[in-house]
Coordinates of C-alpha atoms in Angstrom, one line a residue:
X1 CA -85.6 -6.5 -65.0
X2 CA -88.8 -5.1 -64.0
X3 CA -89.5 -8.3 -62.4
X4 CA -86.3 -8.0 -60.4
X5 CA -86.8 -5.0 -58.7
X6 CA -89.5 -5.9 -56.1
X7 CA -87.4 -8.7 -54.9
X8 CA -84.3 -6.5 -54.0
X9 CA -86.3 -3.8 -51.6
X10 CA -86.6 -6.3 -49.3
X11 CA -83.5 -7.1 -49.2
X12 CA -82.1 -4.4 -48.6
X13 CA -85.2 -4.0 -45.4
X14 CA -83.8 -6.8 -43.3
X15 CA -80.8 -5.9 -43.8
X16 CA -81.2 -2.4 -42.3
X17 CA -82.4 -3.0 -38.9
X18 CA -79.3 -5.1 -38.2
X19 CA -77.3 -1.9 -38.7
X20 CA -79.9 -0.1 -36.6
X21 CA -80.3 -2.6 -33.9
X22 CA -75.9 -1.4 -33.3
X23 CA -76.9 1.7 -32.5
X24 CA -75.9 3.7 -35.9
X25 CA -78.5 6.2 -36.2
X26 CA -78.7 7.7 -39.6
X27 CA -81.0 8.2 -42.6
X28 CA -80.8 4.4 -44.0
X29 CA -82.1 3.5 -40.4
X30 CA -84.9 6.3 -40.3
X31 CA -85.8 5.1 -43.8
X32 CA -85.7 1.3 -43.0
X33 CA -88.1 2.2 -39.6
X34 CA -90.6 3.8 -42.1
X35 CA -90.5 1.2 -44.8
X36 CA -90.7 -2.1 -41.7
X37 CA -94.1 -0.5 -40.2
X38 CA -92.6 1.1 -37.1
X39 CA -91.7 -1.6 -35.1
X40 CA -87.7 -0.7 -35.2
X41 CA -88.4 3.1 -34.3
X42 CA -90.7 1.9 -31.4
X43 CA -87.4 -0.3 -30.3
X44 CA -85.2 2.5 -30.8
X45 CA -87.3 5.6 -29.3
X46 CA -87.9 3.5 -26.0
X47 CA -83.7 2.9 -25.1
X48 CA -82.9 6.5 -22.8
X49 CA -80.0 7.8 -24.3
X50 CA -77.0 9.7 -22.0
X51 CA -78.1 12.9 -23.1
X52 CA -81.3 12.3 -21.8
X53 CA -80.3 11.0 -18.8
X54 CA -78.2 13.6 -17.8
X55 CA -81.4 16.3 -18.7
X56 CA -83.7 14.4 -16.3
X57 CA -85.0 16.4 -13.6
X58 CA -85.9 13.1 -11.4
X59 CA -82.4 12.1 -11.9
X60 CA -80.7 15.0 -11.2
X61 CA -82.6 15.5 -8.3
X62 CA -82.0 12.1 -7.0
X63 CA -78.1 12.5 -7.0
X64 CA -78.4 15.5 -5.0
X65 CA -79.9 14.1 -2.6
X66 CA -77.5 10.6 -2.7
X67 CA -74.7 13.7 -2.4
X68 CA -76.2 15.3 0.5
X69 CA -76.4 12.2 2.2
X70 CA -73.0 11.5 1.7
X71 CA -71.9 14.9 2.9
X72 CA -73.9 14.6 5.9
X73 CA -72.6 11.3 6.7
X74 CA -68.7 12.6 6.3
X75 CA -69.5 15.3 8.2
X76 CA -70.9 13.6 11.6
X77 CA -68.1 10.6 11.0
X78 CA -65.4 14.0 11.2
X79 CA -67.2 14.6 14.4
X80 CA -67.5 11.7 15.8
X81 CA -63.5 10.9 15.1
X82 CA -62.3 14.5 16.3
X83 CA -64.3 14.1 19.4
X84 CA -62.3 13.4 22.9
X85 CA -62.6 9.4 23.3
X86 CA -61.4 9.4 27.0
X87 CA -63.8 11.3 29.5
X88 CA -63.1 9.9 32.6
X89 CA -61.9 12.3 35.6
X90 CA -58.3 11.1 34.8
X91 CA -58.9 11.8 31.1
X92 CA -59.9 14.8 31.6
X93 CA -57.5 16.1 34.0
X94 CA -54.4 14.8 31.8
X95 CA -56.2 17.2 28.7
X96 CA -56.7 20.2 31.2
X97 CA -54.7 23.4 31.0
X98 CA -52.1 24.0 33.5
X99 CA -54.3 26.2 35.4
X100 CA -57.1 23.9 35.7
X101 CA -54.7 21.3 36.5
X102 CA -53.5 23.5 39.4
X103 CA -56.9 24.0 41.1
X104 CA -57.8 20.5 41.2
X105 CA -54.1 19.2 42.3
X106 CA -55.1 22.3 45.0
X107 CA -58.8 21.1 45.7
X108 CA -57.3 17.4 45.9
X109 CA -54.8 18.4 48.6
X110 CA -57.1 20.3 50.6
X111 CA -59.6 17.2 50.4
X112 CA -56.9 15.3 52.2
X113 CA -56.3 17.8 54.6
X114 CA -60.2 17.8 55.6
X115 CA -60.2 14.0 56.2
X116 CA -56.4 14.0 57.8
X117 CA -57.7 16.9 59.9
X118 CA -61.3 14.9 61.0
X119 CA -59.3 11.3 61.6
X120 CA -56.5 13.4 64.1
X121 CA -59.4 14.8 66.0
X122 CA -61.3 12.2 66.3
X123 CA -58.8 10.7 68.3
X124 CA -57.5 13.7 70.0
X125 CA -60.8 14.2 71.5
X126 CA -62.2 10.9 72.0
X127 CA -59.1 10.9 75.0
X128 CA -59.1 14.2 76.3
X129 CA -63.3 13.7 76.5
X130 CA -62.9 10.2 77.9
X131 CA -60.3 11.7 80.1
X132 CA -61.9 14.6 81.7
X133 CA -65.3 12.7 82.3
X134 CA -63.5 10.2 84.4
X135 CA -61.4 12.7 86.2
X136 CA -64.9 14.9 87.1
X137 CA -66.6 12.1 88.6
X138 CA -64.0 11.4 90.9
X139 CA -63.9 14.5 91.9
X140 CA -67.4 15.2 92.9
X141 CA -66.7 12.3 95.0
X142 CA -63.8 13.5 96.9
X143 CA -63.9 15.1 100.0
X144 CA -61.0 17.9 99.5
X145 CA -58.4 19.1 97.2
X146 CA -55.6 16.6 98.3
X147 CA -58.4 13.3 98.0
X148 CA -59.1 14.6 94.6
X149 CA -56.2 15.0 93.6
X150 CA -54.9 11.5 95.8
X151 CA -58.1 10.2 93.4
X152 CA -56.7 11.0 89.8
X153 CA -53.7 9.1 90.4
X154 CA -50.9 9.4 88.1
X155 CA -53.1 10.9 85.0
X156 CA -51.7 13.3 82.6
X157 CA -54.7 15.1 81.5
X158 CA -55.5 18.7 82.2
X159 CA -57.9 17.8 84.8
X160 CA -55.1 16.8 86.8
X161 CA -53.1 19.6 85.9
X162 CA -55.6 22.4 86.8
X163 CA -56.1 20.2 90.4
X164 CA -52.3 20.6 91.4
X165 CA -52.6 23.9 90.2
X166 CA -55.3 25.1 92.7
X167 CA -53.3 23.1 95.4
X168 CA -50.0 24.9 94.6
X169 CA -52.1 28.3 95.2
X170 CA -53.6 27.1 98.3
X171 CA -50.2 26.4 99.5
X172 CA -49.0 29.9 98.3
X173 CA -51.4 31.5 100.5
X174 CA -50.7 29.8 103.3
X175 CA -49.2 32.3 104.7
X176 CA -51.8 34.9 104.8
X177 CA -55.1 33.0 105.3
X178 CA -54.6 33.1 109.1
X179 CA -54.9 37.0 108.5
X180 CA -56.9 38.2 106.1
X181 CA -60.2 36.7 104.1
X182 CA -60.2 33.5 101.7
X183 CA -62.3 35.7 98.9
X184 CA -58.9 36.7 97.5
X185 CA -57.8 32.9 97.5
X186 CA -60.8 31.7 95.5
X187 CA -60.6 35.2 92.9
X188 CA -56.9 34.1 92.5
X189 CA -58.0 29.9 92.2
X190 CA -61.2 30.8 89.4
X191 CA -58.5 32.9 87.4
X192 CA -56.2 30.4 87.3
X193 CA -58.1 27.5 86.4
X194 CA -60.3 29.4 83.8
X195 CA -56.8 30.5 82.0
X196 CA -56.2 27.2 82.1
X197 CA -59.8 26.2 80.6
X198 CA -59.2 28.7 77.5
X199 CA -55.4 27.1 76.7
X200 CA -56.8 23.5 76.9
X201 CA -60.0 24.5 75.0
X202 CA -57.6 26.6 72.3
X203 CA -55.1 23.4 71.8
X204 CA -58.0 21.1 71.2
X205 CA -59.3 23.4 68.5
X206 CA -56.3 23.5 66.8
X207 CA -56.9 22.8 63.3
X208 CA -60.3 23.5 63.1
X209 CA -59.8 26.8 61.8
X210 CA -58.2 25.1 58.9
X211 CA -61.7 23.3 58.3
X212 CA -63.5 26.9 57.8
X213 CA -61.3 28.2 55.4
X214 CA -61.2 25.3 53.4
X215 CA -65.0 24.9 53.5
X216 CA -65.5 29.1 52.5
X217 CA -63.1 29.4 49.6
X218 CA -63.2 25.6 47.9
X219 CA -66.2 26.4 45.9
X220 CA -64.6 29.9 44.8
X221 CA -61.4 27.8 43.6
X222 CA -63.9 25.8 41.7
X223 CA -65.5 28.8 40.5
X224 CA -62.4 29.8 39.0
X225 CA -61.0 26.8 37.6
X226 CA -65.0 26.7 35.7
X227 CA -64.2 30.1 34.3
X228 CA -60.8 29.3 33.3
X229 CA -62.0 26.2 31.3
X230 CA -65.0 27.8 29.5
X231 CA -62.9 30.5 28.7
X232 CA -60.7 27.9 27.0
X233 CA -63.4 26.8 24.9
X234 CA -64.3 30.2 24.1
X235 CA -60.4 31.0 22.6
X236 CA -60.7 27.6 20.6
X237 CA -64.1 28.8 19.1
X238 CA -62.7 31.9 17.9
X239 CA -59.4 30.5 16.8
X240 CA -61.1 27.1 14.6
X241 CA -64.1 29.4 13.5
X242 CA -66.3 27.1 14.4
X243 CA -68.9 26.0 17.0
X244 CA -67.9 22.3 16.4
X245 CA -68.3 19.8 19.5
X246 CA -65.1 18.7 19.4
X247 CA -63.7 22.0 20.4
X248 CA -66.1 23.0 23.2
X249 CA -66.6 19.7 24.6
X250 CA -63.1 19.5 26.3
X251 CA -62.6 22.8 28.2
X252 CA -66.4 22.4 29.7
X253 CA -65.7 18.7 31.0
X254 CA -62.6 20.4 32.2
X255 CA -64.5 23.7 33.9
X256 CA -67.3 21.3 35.3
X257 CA -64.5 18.5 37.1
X258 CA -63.0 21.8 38.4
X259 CA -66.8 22.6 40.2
X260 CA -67.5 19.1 41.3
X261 CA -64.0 18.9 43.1
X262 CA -63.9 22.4 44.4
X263 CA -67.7 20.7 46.1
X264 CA -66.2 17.7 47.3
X265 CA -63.1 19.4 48.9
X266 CA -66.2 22.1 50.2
X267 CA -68.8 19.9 51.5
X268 CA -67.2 17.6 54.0
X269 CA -64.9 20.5 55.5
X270 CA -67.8 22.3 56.7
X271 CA -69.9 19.5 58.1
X272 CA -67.0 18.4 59.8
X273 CA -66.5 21.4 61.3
X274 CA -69.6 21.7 62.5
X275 CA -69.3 18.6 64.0
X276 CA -65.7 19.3 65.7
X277 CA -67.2 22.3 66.7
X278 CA -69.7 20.6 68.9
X279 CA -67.6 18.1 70.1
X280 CA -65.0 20.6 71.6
X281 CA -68.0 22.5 73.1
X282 CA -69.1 19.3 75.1
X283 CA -65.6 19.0 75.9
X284 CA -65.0 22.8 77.2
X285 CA -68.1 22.1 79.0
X286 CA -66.1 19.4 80.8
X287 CA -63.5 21.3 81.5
X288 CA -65.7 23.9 83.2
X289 CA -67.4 21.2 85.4
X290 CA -63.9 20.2 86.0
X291 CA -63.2 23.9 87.0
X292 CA -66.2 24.2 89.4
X293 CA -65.9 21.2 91.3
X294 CA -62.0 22.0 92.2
X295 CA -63.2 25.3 93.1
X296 CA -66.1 23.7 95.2
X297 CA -63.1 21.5 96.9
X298 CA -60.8 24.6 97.4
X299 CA -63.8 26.3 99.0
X300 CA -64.4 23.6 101.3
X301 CA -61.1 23.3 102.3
X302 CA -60.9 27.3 103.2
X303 CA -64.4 26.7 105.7
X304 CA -62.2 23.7 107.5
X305 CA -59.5 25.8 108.2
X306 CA -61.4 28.7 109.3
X307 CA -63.6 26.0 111.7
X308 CA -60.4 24.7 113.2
X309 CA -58.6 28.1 113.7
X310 CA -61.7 29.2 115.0
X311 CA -62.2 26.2 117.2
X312 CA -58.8 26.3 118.7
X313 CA -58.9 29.5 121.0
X314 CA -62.7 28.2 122.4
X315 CA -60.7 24.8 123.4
X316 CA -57.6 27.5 125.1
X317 CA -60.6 29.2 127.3
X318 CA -62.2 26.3 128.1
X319 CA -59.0 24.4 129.2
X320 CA -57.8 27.2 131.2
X321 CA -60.5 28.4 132.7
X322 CA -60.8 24.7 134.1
X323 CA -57.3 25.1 135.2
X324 CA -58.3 28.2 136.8
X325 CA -60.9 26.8 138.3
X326 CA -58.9 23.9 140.3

């Protein structure tokens, strides 16, 4: 028996760690690490158990970070999806609010009115201009009011029409020239023809005026449509509580398309009424030289009359005073 003894111990050693090695902790194991020499409780010590784990500061660290991240990243992807997709001009007017939508429909319409306004003129002056040039140069070349007017022909332009008009007064007068002084004549000829100078003048301006107004109030429309929109993106701030992109991003596109078509509409209408309003200056200026040289013609005509009536009684005394004479 005694020599029995030291043979079981053993035994009962290897058969220990295998109960160990399954992850059983207890005493038998604690006692069976002792009794092999520490190799088992070097094994066992060296495996990080869930507890541990858990307790790590390193660890714990790093999964606040990994959740962070994560946050982060859900965040900028509920951006990025609430965010409007279509920003084009068209885009952006369909999203507008009614009242935004109503000063650029306004802006747009007044934009077409500018060019309409600019491509009627164009043509409506380059006639008339063409038209009283011509009509000028032949009548610095005529010799009186009925060459001149012999000269024009059949045109319709109001050249022509201020040309018969100084004739018809001429022929209204008739009557009296052989009696009193032509000064009244050519008073009552320079008022006529420069009333008719202001209406021609006034009818080729027509439309202009529309130019001006469009040019001084477009960028105020603008203006408001801006305000309107950023006011907008004010009332969606308050009302999300939040200063998110995809809230404020819309009603500023909106309030800045508002300001670049209330510029475009603005822009053109003024230079082209500066520019209309140069051309009908050179074209009033015709009119005027128009004006002078029928006055010119009428005043020549009076100083032939008044050298014939004048050389009529001369030719009476010189005939009779032949006949006397004989």
């Amino acid at each position: 028996m005694a020599l029995a003894a030291p043979h079981a111990v053993p035994a009962q050693t290897e058969e220990t760690p295998s109960v160990q090695t399954d992850g059983q902790p207890g005493t038998t194991g604690q006692s069976t690490g002792a009794a092999t020499g520490g190799a088992s409780t070097t094994d066992t010590t060296a495996r990080p158990t869930p507890t541990e784990t858990a307790t790590d500061p390193d660890t714990m660290a790093a999964e606040e970070d990994a959740t962070e991240l994560d946050a982060v990243d859900d965040a900028a992807g509920d951006r990025q999806a609430g965010l409007p997709h279509d920003l084009s001009p068209w885009g952006m007017f369909m999203a507008a609010d009614i009242v935004v939508k109503g000063v650029m429909i306004g802006l747009a319409f007044a934009s077409v009115v500018t060019w309409t306004v600019l491509l009627v003129k164009l043509a409506e002056l380059g006639a008339a201009q063409r038209s009283a040039s011509r009509a000028v140069r032949r009548l610095v070349a005529a010799r009186g009011l009925e060459d001149g007017e012999e000269a024009l022909g059949r045109n319709r332009g109001v050249v022509v029409r201020m040309t018969r008009a100084a004739r018809e007064e001429m022929e209204a007068s008739e009557a009296v020239l052989d009696h009193v002084s032509d000064g009244g004549v050519k008073e009552r000829l320079a008022s006529r023809l420069g009333r008719m100078e202001v209406h021609a003048g006034r009818r080729i301006a027509k439309g202009t005026g529309l130019l001006a107004t469009i040019g001084s109030t477009a960028p105020f429309v603008g203006l408001f449509g801006t305000v309107w929109g950023i006011m907008n993106s004010f009332i969606g701030i308050s009302k999300a509580q939040t200063t998110n992109l995809a809230i404020v991003a819309p009603g500023i596109a909106e309030a800045l398309l508002a300001t670049a078509i209330g510029l475009v509409a603005a822009i053109p209408a003024v230079v082209i009424y500066n520019f209309l309003a140069r051309a009908i200056t050179g074209y009033r200026q015709n009119l005027a030289d128009a004006s002078a040289a029928i006055e010119r013609l009428a005043s020549r005509d009076l100083d032939v009359r008044r050298a014939v009536r004048h050389a009529a009684p001369r030719s009476e005394r010189a005939g009779g005073s032949v006949v006397k004479i004989g």
